[in-house]
Short mmCIF file of C-alpha atoms in Angstrom, two decimals:
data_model
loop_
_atom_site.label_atom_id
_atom_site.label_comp_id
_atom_site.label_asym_id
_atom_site.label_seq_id
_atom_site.Cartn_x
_atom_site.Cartn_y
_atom_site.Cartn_z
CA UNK A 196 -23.92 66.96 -65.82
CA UNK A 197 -20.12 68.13 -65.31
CA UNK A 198 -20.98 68.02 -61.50
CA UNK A 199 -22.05 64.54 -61.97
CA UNK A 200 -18.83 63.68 -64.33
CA UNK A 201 -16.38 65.53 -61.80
CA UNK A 202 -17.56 63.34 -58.88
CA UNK A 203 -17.64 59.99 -61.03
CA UNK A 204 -13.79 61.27 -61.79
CA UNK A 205 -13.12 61.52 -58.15
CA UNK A 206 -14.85 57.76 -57.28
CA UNK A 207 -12.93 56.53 -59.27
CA UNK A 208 -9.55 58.20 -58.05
CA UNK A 209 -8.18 54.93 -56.11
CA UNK A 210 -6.92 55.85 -52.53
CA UNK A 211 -3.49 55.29 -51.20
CA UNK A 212 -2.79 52.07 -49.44
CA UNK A 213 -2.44 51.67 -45.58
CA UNK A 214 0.75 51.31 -44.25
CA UNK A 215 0.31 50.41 -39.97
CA UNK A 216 2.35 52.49 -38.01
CA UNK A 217 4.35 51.61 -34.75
CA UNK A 218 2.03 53.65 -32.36
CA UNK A 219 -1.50 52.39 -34.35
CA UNK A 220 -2.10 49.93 -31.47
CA UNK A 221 -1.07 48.89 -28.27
CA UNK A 222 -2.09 45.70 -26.40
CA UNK A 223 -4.62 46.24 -24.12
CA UNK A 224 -4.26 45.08 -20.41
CA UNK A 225 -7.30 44.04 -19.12
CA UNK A 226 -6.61 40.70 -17.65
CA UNK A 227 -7.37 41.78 -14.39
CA UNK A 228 -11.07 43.20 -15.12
CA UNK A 229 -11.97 39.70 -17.05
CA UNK A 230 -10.14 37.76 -14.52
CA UNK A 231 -8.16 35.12 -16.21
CA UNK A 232 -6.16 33.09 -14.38
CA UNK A 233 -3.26 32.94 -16.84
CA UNK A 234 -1.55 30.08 -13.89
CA UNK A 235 -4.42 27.24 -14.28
CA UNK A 236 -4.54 28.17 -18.10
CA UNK A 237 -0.63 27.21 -18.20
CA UNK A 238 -0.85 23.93 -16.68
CA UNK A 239 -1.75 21.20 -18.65
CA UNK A 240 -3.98 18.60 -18.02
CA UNK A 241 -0.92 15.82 -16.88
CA UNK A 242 0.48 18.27 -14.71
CA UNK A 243 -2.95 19.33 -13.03
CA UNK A 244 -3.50 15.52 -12.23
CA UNK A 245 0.13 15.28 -10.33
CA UNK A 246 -0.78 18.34 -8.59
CA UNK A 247 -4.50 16.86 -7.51
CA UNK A 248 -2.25 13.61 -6.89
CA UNK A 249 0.66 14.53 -4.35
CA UNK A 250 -1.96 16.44 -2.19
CA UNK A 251 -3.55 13.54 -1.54
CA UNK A 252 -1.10 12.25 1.65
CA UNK A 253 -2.68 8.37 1.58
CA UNK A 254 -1.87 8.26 -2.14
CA UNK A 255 2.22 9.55 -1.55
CA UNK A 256 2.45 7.08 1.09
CA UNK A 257 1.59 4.52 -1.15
CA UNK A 258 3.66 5.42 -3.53
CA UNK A 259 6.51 5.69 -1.59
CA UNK A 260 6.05 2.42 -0.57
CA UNK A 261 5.94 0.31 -3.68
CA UNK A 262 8.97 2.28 -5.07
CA UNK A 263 10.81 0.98 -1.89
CA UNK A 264 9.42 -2.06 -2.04
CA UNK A 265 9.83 -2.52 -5.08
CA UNK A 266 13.68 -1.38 -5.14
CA UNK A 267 14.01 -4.09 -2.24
CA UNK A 268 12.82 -6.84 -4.62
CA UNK A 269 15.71 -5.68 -7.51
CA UNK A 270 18.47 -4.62 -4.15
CA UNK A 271 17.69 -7.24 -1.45
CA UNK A 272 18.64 -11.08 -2.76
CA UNK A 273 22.29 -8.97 -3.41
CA UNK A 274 22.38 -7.36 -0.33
CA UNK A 275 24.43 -10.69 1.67
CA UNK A 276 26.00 -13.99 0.47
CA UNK A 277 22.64 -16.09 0.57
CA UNK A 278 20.61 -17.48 -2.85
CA UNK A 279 17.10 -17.72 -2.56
CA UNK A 280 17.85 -21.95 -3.17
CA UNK A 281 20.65 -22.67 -1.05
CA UNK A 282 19.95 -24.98 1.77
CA UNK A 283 22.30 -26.10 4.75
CA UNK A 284 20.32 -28.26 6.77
CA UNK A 285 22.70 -27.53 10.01
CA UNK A 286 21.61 -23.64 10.06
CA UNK A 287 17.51 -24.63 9.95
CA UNK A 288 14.99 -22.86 12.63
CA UNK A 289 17.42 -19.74 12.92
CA UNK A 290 15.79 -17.31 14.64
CA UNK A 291 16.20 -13.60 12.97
CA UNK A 292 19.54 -11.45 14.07
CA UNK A 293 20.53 -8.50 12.57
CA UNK A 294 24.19 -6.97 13.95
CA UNK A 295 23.16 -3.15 14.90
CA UNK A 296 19.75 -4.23 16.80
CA UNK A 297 20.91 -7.22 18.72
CA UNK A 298 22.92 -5.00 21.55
CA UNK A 299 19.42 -3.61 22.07
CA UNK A 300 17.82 -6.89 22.89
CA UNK A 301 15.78 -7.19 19.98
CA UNK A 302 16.35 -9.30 16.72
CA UNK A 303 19.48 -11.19 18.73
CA UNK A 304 18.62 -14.84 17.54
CA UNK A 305 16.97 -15.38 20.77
CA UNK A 306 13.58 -17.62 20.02
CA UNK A 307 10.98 -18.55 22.89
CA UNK A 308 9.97 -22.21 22.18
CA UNK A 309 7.01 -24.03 23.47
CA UNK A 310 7.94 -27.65 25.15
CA UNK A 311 5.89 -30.03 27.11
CA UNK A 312 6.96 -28.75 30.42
CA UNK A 313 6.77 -24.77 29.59
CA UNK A 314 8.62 -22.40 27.56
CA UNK A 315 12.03 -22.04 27.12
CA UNK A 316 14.36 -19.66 25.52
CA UNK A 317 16.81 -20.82 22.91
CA UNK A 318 19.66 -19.00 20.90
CA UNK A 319 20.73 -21.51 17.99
CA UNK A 320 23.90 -19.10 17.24
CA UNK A 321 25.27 -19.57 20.58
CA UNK A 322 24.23 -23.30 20.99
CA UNK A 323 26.37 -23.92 17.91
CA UNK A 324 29.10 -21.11 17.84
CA UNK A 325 28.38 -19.15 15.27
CA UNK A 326 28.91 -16.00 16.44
CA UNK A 327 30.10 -14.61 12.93
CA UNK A 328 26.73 -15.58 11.43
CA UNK A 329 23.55 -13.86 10.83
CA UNK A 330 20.08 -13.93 9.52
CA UNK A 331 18.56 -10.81 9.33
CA UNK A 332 14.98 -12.52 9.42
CA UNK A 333 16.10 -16.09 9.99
CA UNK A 334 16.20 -19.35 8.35
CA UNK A 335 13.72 -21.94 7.10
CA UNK A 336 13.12 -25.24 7.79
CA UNK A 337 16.27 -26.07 5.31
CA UNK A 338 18.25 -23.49 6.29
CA UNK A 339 17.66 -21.40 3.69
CA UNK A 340 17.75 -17.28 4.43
CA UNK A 341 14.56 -16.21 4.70
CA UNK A 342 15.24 -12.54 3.72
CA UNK A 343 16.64 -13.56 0.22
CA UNK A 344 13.64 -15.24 -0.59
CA UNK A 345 11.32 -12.66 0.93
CA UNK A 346 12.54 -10.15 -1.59
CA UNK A 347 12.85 -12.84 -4.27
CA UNK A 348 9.15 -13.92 -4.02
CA UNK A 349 8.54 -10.42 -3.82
CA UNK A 350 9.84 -9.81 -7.17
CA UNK A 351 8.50 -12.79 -8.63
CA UNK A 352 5.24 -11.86 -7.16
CA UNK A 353 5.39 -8.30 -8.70
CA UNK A 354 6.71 -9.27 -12.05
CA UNK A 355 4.00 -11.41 -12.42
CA UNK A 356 1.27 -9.06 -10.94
CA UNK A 357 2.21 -6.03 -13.23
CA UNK A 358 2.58 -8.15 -16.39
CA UNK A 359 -0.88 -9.85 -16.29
CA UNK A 360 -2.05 -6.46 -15.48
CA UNK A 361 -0.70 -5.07 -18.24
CA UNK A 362 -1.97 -7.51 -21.05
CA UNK A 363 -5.48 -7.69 -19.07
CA UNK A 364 -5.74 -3.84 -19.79
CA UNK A 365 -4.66 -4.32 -23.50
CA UNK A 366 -7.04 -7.14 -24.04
CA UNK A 367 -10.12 -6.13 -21.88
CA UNK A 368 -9.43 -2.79 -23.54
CA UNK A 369 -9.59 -3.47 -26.91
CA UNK A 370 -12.77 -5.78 -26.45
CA UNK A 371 -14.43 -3.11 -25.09
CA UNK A 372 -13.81 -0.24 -27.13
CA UNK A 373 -14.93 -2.42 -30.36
CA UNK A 374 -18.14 -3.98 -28.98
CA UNK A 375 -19.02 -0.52 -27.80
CA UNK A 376 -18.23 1.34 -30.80
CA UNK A 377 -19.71 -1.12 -33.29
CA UNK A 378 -22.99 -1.58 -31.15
CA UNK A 379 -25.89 -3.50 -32.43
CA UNK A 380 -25.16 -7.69 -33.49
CA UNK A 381 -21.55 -7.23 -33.36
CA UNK A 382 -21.88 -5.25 -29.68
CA UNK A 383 -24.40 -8.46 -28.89
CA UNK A 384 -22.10 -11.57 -29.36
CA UNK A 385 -19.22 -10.07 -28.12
CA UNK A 386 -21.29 -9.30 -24.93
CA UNK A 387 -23.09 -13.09 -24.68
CA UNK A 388 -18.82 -14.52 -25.20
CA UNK A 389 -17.65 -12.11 -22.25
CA UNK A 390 -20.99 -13.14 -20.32
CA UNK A 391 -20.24 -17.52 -20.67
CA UNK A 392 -16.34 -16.40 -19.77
CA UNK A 393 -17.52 -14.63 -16.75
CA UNK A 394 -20.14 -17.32 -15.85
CA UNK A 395 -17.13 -19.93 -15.23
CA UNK A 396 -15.72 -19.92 -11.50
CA UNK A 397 -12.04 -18.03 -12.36
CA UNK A 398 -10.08 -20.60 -9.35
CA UNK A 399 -11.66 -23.11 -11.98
CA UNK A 400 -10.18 -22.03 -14.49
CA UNK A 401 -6.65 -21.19 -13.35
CA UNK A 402 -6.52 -24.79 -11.42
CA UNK A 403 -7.15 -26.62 -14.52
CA UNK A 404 -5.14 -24.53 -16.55
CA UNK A 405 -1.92 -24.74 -14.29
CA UNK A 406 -2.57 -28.79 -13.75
CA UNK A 407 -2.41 -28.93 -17.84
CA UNK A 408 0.61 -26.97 -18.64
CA UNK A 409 3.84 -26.68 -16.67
CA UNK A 410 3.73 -24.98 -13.38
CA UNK A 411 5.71 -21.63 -13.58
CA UNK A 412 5.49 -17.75 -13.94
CA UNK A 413 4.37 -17.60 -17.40
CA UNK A 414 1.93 -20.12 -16.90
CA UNK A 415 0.83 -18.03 -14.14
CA UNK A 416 0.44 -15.25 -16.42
CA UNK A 417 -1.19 -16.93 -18.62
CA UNK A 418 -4.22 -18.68 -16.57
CA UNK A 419 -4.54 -14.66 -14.84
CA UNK A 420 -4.71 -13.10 -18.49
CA UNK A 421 -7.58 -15.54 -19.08
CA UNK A 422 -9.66 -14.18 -16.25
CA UNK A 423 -9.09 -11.01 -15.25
CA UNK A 424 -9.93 -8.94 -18.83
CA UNK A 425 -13.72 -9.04 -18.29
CA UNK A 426 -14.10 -5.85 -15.48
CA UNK A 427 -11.51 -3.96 -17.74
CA UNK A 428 -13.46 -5.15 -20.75
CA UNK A 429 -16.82 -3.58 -19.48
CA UNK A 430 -15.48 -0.40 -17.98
CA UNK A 431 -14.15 0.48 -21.44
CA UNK A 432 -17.46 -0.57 -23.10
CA UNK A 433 -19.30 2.05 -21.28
CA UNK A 434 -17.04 4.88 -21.74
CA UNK A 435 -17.45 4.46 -25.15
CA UNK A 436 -21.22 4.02 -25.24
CA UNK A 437 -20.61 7.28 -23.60
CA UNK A 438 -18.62 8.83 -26.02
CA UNK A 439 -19.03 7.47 -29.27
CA UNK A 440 -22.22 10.00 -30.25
CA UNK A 441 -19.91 13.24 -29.30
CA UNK A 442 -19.06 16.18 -31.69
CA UNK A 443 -15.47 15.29 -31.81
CA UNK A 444 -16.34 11.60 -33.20
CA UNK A 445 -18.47 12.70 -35.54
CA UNK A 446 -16.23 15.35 -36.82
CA UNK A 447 -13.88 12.92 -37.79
CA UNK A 448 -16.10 10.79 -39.54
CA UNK A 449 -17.37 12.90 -41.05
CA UNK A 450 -13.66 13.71 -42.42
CA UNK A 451 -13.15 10.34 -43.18
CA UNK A 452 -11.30 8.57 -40.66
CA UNK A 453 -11.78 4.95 -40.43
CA UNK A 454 -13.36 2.82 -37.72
CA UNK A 455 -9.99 1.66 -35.48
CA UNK A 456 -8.60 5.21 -35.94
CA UNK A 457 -11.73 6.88 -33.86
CA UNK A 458 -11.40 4.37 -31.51
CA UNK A 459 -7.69 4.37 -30.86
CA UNK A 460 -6.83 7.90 -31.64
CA UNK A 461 -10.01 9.85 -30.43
CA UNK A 462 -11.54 8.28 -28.11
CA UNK A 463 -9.02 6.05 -25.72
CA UNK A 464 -6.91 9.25 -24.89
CA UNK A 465 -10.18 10.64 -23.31
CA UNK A 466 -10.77 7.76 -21.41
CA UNK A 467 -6.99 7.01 -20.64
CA UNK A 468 -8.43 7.81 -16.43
CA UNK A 469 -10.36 5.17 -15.70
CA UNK A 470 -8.10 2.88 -17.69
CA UNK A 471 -5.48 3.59 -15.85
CA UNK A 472 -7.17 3.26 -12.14
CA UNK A 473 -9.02 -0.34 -13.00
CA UNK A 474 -4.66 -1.27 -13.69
CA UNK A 475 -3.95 0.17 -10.50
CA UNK A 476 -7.09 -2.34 -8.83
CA UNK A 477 -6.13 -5.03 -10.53
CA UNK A 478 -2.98 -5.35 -9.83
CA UNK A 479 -3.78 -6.17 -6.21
CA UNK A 480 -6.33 -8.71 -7.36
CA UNK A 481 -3.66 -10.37 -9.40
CA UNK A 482 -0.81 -10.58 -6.47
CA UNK A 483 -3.57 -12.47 -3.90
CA UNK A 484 -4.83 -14.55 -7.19
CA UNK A 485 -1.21 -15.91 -7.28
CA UNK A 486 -0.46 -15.73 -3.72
CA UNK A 487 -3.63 -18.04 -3.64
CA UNK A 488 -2.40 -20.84 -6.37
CA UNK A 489 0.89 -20.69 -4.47
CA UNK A 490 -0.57 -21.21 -1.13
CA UNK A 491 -2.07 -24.22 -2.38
CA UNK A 492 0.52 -25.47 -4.22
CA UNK A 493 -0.29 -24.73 -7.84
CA UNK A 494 2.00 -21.88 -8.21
CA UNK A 495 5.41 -21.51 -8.05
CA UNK A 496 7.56 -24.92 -8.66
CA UNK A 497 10.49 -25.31 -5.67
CA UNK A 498 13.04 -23.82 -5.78
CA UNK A 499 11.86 -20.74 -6.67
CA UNK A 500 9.66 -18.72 -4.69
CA UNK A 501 7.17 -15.92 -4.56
CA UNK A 502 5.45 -14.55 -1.55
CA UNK A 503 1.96 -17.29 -1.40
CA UNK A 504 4.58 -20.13 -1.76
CA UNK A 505 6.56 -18.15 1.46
CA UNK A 506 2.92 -17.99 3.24
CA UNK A 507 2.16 -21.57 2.74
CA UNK A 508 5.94 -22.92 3.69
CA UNK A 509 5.38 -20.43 7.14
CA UNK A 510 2.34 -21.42 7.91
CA UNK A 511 3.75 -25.06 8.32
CA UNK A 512 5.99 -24.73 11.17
CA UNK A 513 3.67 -21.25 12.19
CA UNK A 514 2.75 -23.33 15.65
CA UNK A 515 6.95 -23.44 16.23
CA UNK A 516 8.58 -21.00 14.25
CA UNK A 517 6.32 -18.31 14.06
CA UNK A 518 8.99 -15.49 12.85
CA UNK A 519 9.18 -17.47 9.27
CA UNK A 520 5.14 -16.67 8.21
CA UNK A 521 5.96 -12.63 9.63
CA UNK A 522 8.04 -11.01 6.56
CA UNK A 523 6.06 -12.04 3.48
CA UNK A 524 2.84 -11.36 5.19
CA UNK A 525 4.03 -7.97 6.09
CA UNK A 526 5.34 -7.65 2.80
CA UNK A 527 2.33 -9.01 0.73
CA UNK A 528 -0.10 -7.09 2.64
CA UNK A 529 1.75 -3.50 2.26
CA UNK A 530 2.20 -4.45 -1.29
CA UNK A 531 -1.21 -4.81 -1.77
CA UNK A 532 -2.53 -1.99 0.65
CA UNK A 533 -0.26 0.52 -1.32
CA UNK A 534 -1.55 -0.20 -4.78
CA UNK A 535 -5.00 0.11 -3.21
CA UNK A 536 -4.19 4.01 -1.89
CA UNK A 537 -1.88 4.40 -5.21
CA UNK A 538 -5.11 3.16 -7.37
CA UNK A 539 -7.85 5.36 -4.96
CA UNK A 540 -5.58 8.68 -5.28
CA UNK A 541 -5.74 8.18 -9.12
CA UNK A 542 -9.20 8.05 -9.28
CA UNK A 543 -9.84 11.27 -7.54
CA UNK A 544 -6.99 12.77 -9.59
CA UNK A 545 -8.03 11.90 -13.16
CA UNK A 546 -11.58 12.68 -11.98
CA UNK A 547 -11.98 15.75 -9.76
CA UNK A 548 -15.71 15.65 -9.43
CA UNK A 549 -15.39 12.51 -7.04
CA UNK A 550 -14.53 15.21 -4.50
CA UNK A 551 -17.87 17.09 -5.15
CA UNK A 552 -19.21 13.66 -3.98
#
């Protein structure tokens, strides 16, 4: 019994409390044996894509060219005394000159014209003394400098390009992400509306659309925001049919969060990619829609100018003159072969299993 008593005493003797010392523990480096590569852990996910991006040479070259191009469209209606709308009928049919190149034979107003007899070379500049003047990519059939309103359709043709873009993603978006996430009658009638808009010819559309209201850029972007949401609309649909039954979603509903906050908070940042590469497509799609209208005259009202309105004026005197169809061709069609490669090298960033393909 006292043995029993003396170690009850001692139980319940309470011991003294730990106090860590500075040579307890040390860190242990083993970073080599598990082989974590503390560099790709660093980077985050924005940074990884630019990496993946810039390696990819066609996508930098595209690049590089819509930031110059597009910096020509802001630089180049300042860069000589022209406006894109002033005529002088006694300057028409110049043929381009540019100071530097002509002592090198090229670009010296010189202009081979087709007659009944032959061909003959002609040099307006001389013909009429104007020795002081030039026009770097000649004039129009008013006399109007074609290299002012290159770069002034150009920006026209951008601004409205990027803008109906822009609200096509935030419409087509948004109607996909809700008929995806709310499924069943909802996900139903949204998907029979989307399938009668698609059903009507777009050109039908926009052509009765731009014969209603006033010609002009907004209109423009108007009729294009009206047809160009439904392949945004769908891709967004099936990235969320795709990742509405995840852990992450239900985690937060199952912490409460409402309907709109799942959708715009959780779920668009994870499918920000392909968002972001059907933009890049469509703007392409959108600078031939309106290069279209303007080519046929339901674009652009005179005297303004974008580059389908430059097209169709060229390819009126295109049998005489053909130097005046040459700059916004070149223009339009690097414009749109750039987004194309800018669009492609997304894809393949934001997604690096298209590689494994």
């Amino acid at each position: 019994m006292k043995t029993g008593k003396a170690s009850g005493a001692a139980a319940g003797v309470l011991q003294p409390a730990y106090i860590p010392q500075d040579g307890d523990f040390r860190l242990k480096e083993d970073a080599d044996k598990i082989a974590i590569d503390t560099n790709f852990a660093a980077q985050s996910f924005w940074k990884d894509v630019l990496v993946r991006y810039f390696k990819k040479i066609s996508a930098v070259i595209g690049l590089v060219l819509i930031l110059l191009i597009s910096a020509m469209a802001v630089v180049g209606p300042g860069m000589n005394a022209y406006t894109y709308s002033e005529q002088n009928l006694s300057q028409k049919n110049f043929a381009p000159r540019v100071r530097v190149l002509e002592g090198l034979g090229i670009f010296d107003g010189d202009e081979t014209i087709k007659t009944t007899t032959g061909t003959k070379v002609a040099n307006l500049y001389k013909d009429k003394e104007l020795d002081d003047l030039y026009y770097w990519f000649g004039s129009d059939n008013f006399g109007r400098d074609i290299w002012t309103r290159t770069w002034s359709g150009a920006r026209v043709s951008l601004i409205i390009a990027v803008a109906a873009a822009v609200i096509d993603m935030v419409i087509g978006m948004s109607y996909g992400l809700i008929s995806g996430y709310f499924g069943g009658k909802v996900d139903m009638l949204m998907q029979r509306f989307l399938e009668v808009a698609n059903g009507i010819p777009r050109l039908v559309i926009v052509t009765l659309l731009l014969l209603v209201l006033q010609p002009g850029m907004l209109t423009i972007i108007f009729a294009l925001m009206l047809t160009e949401w439904v392949g945004m609309s769908r891709i967004a649909r099936a990235e969320m049919l795709k990742l509405k039954e995840q852990e992450f979603v239900l985690a937060s509903r199952t912490l409460g969060a409402g309907s709109f906050f799942i959708i715009f908070r959780e779920i668009l940042p994870n499918i920000i990619g392909p968002i972001i590469t059907q933009v890049m497509f469509s703007i392409p799609t959108a600078i031939f829609t309106e290069a279209f209208l303007s080519f046929v005259g339901l674009g652009i009202p005179v005297p303004q100018c974008s580059l389908g309105s430059l097209i169709s004026e060229g390819f009126n005197s295109f049998t005489t003159h053909p130097y005046q169809i040459v700059p916004p061709i070149v223009v339009m069609a690097l414009l749109m072969l750039s987004f194309n490669m800018v669009a492609d090298g997304l894809r393949e960033a934001l997604d690096p299993k298209l590689k494994e393909m």
